[in-house]
CSV table of N, CA and C in Angstrom, one decimal:
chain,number,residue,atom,x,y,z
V,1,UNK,N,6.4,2.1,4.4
V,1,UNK,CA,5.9,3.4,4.7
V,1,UNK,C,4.4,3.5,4.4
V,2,UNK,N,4.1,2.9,3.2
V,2,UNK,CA,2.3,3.3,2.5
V,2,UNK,C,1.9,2.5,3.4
V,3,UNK,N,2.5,1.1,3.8
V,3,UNK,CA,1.3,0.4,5.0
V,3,UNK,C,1.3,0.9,6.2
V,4,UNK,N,2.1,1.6,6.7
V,4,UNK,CA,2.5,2.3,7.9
V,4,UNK,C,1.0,3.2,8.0
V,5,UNK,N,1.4,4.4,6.9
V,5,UNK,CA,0.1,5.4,7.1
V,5,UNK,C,-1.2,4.7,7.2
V,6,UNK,N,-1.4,3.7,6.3
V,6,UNK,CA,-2.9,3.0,6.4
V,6,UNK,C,-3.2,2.4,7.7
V,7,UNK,N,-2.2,1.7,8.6
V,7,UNK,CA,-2.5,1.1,9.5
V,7,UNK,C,-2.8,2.5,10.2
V,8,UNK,N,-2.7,3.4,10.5
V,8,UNK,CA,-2.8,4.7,11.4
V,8,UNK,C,-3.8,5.0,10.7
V,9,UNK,N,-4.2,5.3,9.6
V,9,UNK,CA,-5.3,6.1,9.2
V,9,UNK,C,-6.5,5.0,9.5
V,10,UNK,N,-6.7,3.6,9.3
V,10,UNK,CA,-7.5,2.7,9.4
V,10,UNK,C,-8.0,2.6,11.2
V,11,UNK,N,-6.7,2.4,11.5
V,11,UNK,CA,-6.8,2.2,13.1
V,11,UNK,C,-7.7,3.8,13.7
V,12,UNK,N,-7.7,4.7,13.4
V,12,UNK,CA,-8.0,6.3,13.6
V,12,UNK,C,-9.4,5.9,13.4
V,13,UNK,N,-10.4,5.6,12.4
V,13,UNK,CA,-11.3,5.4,11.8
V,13,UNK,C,-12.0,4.1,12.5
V,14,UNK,N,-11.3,4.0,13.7
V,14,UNK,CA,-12.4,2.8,14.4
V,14,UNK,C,-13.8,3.5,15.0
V,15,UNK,N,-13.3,4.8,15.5
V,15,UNK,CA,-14.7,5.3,16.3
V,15,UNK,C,-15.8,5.9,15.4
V,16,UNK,N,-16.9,5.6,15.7
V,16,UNK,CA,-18.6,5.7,14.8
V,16,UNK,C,-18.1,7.3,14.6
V,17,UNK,N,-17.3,8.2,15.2
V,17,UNK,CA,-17.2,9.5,14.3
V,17,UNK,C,-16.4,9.8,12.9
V,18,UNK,N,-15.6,8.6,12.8
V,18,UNK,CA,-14.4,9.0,11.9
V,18,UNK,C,-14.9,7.7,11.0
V,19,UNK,N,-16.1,8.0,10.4
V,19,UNK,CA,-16.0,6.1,9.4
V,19,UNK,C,-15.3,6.5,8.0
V,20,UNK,N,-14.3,5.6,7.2
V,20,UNK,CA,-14.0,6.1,6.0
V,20,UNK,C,-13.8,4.8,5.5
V,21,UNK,N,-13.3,4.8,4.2
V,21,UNK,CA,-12.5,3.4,3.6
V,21,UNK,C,-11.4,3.9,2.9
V,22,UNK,N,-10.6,3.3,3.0
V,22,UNK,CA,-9.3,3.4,1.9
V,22,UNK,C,-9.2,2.3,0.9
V,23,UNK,N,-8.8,2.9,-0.3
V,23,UNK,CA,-8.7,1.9,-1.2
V,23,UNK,C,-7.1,2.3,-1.7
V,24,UNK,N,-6.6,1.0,-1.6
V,24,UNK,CA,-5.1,0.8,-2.2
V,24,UNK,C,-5.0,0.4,-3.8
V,25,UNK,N,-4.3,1.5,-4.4
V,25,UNK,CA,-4.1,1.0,-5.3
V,25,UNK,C,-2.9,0.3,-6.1
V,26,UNK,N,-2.6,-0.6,-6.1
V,26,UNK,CA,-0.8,-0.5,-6.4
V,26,UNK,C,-0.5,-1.2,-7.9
V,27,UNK,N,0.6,-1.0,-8.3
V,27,UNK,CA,1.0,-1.4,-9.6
V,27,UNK,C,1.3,-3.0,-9.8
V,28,UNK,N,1.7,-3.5,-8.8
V,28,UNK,CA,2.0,-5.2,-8.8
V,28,UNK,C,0.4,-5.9,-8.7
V,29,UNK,N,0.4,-7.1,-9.4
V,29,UNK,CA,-1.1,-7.7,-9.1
V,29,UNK,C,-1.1,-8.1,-7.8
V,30,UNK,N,-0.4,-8.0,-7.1
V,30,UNK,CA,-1.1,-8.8,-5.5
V,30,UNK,C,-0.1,-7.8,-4.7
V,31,UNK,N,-0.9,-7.8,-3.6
V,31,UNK,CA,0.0,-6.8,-2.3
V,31,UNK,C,1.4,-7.3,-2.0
V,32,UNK,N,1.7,-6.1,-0.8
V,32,UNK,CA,2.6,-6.5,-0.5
V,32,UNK,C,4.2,-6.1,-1.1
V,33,UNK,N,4.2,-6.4,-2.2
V,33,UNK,CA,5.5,-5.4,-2.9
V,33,UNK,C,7.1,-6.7,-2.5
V,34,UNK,N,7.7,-5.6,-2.3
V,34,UNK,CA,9.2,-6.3,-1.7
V,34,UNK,C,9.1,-7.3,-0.7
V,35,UNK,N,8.3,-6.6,0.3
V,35,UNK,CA,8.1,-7.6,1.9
V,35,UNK,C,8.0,-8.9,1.3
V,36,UNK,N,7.0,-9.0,0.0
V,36,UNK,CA,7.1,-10.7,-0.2
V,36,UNK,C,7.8,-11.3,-1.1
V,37,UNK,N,8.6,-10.5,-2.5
V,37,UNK,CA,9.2,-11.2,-3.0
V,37,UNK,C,10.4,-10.4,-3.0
V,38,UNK,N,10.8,-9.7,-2.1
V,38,UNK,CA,12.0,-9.3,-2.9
V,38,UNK,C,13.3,-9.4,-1.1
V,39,UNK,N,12.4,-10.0,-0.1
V,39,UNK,CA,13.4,-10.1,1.2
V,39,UNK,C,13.7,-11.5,1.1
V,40,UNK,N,14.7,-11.5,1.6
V,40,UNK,CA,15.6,-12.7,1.6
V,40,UNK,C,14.9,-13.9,2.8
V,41,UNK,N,14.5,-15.0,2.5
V,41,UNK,CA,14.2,-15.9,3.7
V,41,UNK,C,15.3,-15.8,4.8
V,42,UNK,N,16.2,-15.4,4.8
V,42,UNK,CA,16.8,-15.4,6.7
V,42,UNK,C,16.9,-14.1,7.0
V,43,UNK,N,15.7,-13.3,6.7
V,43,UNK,CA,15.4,-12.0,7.7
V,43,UNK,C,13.9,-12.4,7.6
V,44,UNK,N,13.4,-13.2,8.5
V,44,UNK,CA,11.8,-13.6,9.1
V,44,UNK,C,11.4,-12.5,10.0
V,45,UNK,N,12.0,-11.4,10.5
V,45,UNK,CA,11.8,-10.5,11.0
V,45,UNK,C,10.9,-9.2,10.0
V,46,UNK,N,11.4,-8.9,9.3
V,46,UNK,CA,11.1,-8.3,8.2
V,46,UNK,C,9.5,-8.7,7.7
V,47,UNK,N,9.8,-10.3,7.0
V,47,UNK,CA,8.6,-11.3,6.4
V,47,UNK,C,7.2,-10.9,7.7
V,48,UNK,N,8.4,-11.1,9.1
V,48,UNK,CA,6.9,-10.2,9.5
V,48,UNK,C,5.5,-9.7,9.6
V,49,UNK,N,5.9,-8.7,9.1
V,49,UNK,CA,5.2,-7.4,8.8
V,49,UNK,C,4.0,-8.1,8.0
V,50,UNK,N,4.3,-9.1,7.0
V,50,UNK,CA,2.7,-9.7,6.3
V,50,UNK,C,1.6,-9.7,6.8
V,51,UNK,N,2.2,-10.5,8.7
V,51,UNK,CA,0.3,-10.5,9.1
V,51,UNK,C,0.0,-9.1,9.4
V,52,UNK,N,0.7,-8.0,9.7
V,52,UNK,CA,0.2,-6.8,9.7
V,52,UNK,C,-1.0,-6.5,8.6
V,53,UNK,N,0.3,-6.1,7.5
V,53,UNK,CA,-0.4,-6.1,6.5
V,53,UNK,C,-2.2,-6.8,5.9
V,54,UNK,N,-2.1,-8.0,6.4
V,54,UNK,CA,-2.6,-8.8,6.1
V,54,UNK,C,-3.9,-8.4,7.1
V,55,UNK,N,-3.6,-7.8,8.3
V,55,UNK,CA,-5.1,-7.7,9.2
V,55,UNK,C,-5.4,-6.0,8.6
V,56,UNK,N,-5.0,-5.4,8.1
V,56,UNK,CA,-5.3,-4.2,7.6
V,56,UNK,C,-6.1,-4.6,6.0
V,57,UNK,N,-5.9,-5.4,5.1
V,57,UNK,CA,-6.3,-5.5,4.3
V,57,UNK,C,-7.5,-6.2,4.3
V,58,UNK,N,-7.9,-7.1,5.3
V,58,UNK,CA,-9.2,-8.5,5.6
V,58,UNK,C,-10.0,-7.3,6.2
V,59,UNK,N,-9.5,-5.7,6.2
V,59,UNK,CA,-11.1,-5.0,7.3
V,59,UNK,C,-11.6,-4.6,6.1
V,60,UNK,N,-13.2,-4.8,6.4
V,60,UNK,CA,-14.7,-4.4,5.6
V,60,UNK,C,-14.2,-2.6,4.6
V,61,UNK,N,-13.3,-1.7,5.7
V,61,UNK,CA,-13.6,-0.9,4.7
V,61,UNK,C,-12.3,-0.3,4.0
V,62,UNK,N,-11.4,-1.4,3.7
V,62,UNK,CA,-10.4,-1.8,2.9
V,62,UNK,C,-10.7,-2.4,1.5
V,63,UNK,N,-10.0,-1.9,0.2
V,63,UNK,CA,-10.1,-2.6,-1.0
V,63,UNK,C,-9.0,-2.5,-1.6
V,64,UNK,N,-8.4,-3.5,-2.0
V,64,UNK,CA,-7.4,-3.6,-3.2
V,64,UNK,C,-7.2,-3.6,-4.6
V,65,UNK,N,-6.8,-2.8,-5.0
V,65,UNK,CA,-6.8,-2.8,-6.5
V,65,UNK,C,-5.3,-2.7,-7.2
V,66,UNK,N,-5.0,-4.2,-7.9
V,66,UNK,CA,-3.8,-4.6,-8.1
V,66,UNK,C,-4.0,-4.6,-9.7
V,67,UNK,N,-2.4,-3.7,-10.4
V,67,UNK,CA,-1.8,-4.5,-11.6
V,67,UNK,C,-2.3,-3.0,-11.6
V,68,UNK,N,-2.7,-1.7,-11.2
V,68,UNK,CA,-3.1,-0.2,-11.6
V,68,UNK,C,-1.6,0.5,-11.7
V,69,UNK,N,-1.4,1.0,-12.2
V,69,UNK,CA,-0.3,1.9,-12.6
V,69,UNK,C,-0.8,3.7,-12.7
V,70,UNK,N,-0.4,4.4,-11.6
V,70,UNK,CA,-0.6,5.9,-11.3
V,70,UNK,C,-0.1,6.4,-12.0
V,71,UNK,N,-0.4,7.3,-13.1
V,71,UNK,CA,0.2,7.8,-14.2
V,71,UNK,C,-0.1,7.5,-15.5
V,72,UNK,N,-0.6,5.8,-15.8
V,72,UNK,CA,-1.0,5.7,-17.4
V,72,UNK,C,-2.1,4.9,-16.8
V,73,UNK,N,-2.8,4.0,-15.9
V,73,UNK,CA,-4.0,3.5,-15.9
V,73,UNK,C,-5.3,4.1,-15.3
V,74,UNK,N,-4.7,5.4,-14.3
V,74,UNK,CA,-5.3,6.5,-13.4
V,74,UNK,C,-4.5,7.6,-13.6
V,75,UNK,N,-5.0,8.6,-13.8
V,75,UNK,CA,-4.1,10.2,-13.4
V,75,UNK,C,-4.4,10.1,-12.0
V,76,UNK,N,-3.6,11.1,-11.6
V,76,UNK,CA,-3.1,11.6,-10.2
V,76,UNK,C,-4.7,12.6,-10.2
V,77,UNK,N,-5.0,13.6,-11.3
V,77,UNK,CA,-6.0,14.2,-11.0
V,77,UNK,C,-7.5,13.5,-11.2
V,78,UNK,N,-7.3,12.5,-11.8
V,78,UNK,CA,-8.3,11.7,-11.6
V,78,UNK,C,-8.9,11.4,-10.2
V,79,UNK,N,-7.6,10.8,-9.1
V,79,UNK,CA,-7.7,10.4,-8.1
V,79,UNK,C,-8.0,11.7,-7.2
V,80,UNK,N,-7.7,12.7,-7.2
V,80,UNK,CA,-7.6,14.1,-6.3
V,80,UNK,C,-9.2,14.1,-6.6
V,81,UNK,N,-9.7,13.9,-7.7
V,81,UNK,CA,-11.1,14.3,-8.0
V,81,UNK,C,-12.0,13.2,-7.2
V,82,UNK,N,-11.8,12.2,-7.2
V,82,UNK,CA,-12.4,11.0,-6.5
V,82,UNK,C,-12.4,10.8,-5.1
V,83,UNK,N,-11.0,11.3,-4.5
V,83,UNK,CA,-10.8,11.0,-3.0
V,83,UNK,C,-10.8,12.4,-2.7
V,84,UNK,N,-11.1,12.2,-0.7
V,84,UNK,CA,-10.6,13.1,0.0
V,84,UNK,C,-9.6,13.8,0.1
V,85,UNK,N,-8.6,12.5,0.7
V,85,UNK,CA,-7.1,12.1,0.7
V,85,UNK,C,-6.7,11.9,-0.2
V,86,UNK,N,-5.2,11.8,-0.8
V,86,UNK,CA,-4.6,10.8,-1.9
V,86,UNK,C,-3.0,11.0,-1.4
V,87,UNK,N,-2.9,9.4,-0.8
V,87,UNK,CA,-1.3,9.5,-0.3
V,87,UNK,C,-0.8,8.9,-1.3
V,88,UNK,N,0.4,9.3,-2.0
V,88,UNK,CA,1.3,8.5,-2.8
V,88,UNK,C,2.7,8.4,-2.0
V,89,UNK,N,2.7,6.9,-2.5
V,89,UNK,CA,4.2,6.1,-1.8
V,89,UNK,C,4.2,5.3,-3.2
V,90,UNK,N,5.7,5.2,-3.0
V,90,UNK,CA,6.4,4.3,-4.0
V,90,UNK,C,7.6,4.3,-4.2
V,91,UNK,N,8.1,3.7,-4.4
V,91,UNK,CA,9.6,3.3,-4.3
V,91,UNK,C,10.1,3.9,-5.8
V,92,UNK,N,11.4,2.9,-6.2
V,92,UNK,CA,12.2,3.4,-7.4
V,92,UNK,C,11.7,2.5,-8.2
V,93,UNK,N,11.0,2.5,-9.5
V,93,UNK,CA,10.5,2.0,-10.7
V,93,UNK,C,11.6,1.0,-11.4
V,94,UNK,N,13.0,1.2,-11.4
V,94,UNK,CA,13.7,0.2,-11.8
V,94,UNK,C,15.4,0.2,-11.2
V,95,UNK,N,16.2,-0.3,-10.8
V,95,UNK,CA,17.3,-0.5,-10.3
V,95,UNK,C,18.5,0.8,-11.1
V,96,UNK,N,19.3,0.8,-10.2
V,96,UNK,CA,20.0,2.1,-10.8
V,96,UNK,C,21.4,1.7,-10.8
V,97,UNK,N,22.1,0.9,-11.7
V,97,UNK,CA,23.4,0.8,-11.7
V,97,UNK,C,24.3,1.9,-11.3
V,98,UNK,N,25.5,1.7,-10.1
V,98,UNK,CA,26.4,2.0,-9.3
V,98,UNK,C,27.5,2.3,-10.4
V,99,UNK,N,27.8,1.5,-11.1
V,99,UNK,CA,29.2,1.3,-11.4
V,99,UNK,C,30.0,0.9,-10.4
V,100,UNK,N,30.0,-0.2,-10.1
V,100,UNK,CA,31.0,-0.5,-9.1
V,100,UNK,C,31.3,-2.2,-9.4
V,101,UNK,N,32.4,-2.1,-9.5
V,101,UNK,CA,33.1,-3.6,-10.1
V,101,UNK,C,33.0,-4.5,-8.9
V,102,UNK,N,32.4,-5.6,-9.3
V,102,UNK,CA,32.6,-7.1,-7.7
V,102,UNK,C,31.2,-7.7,-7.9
């Protein structure tokens, strides 16, 4: 979903009227998230999505900033104060036992 918006907001930002940068910030030290360690090698469909990823992050007014945690390494109002924008995406922080026997 978060690389979804960027690719749209990035791609938007090609014409000399719209110039911006986005800076990602994410909590894991390297991009990417699940797509790389957490899909199973026989859905290469999925694995995918990396060169996406991957041509959105190599453009000039892209930056990454990895191993940041939103909430104890940055406030939220820290970021509102710094950016235009501030999209937050993020998944579930830790697994949620079902209770379910098997």
């Amino acid at each position: 979903k978060q690389w979804y918006q960027r690719r749209v907001a990035i791609t938007a930002g090609r014409s000399d009227q719209k110039r911006f940068s986005v800076d990602i910030i994410e909590k894991s030290p390297v991009p990417f998230g699940l797509v790389r360690y957490g899909v199973a090698p026989d859905h290469p469909e999925v694995k995918n999505c990396i060169s996406t990823f991957e041509e959105i992050a190599s453009r000039p007014n892209v930056r990454f900033y990895g191993n940041v945690t939103v909430g104890q390494d940055v406030r939220i109002e820290e970021l509102l104060g710094r950016y235009h924008v501030v999209v937050l995406a993020h998944g579930a922080g830790a697994d949620k036992k079902l209770g379910i026997v098997g």
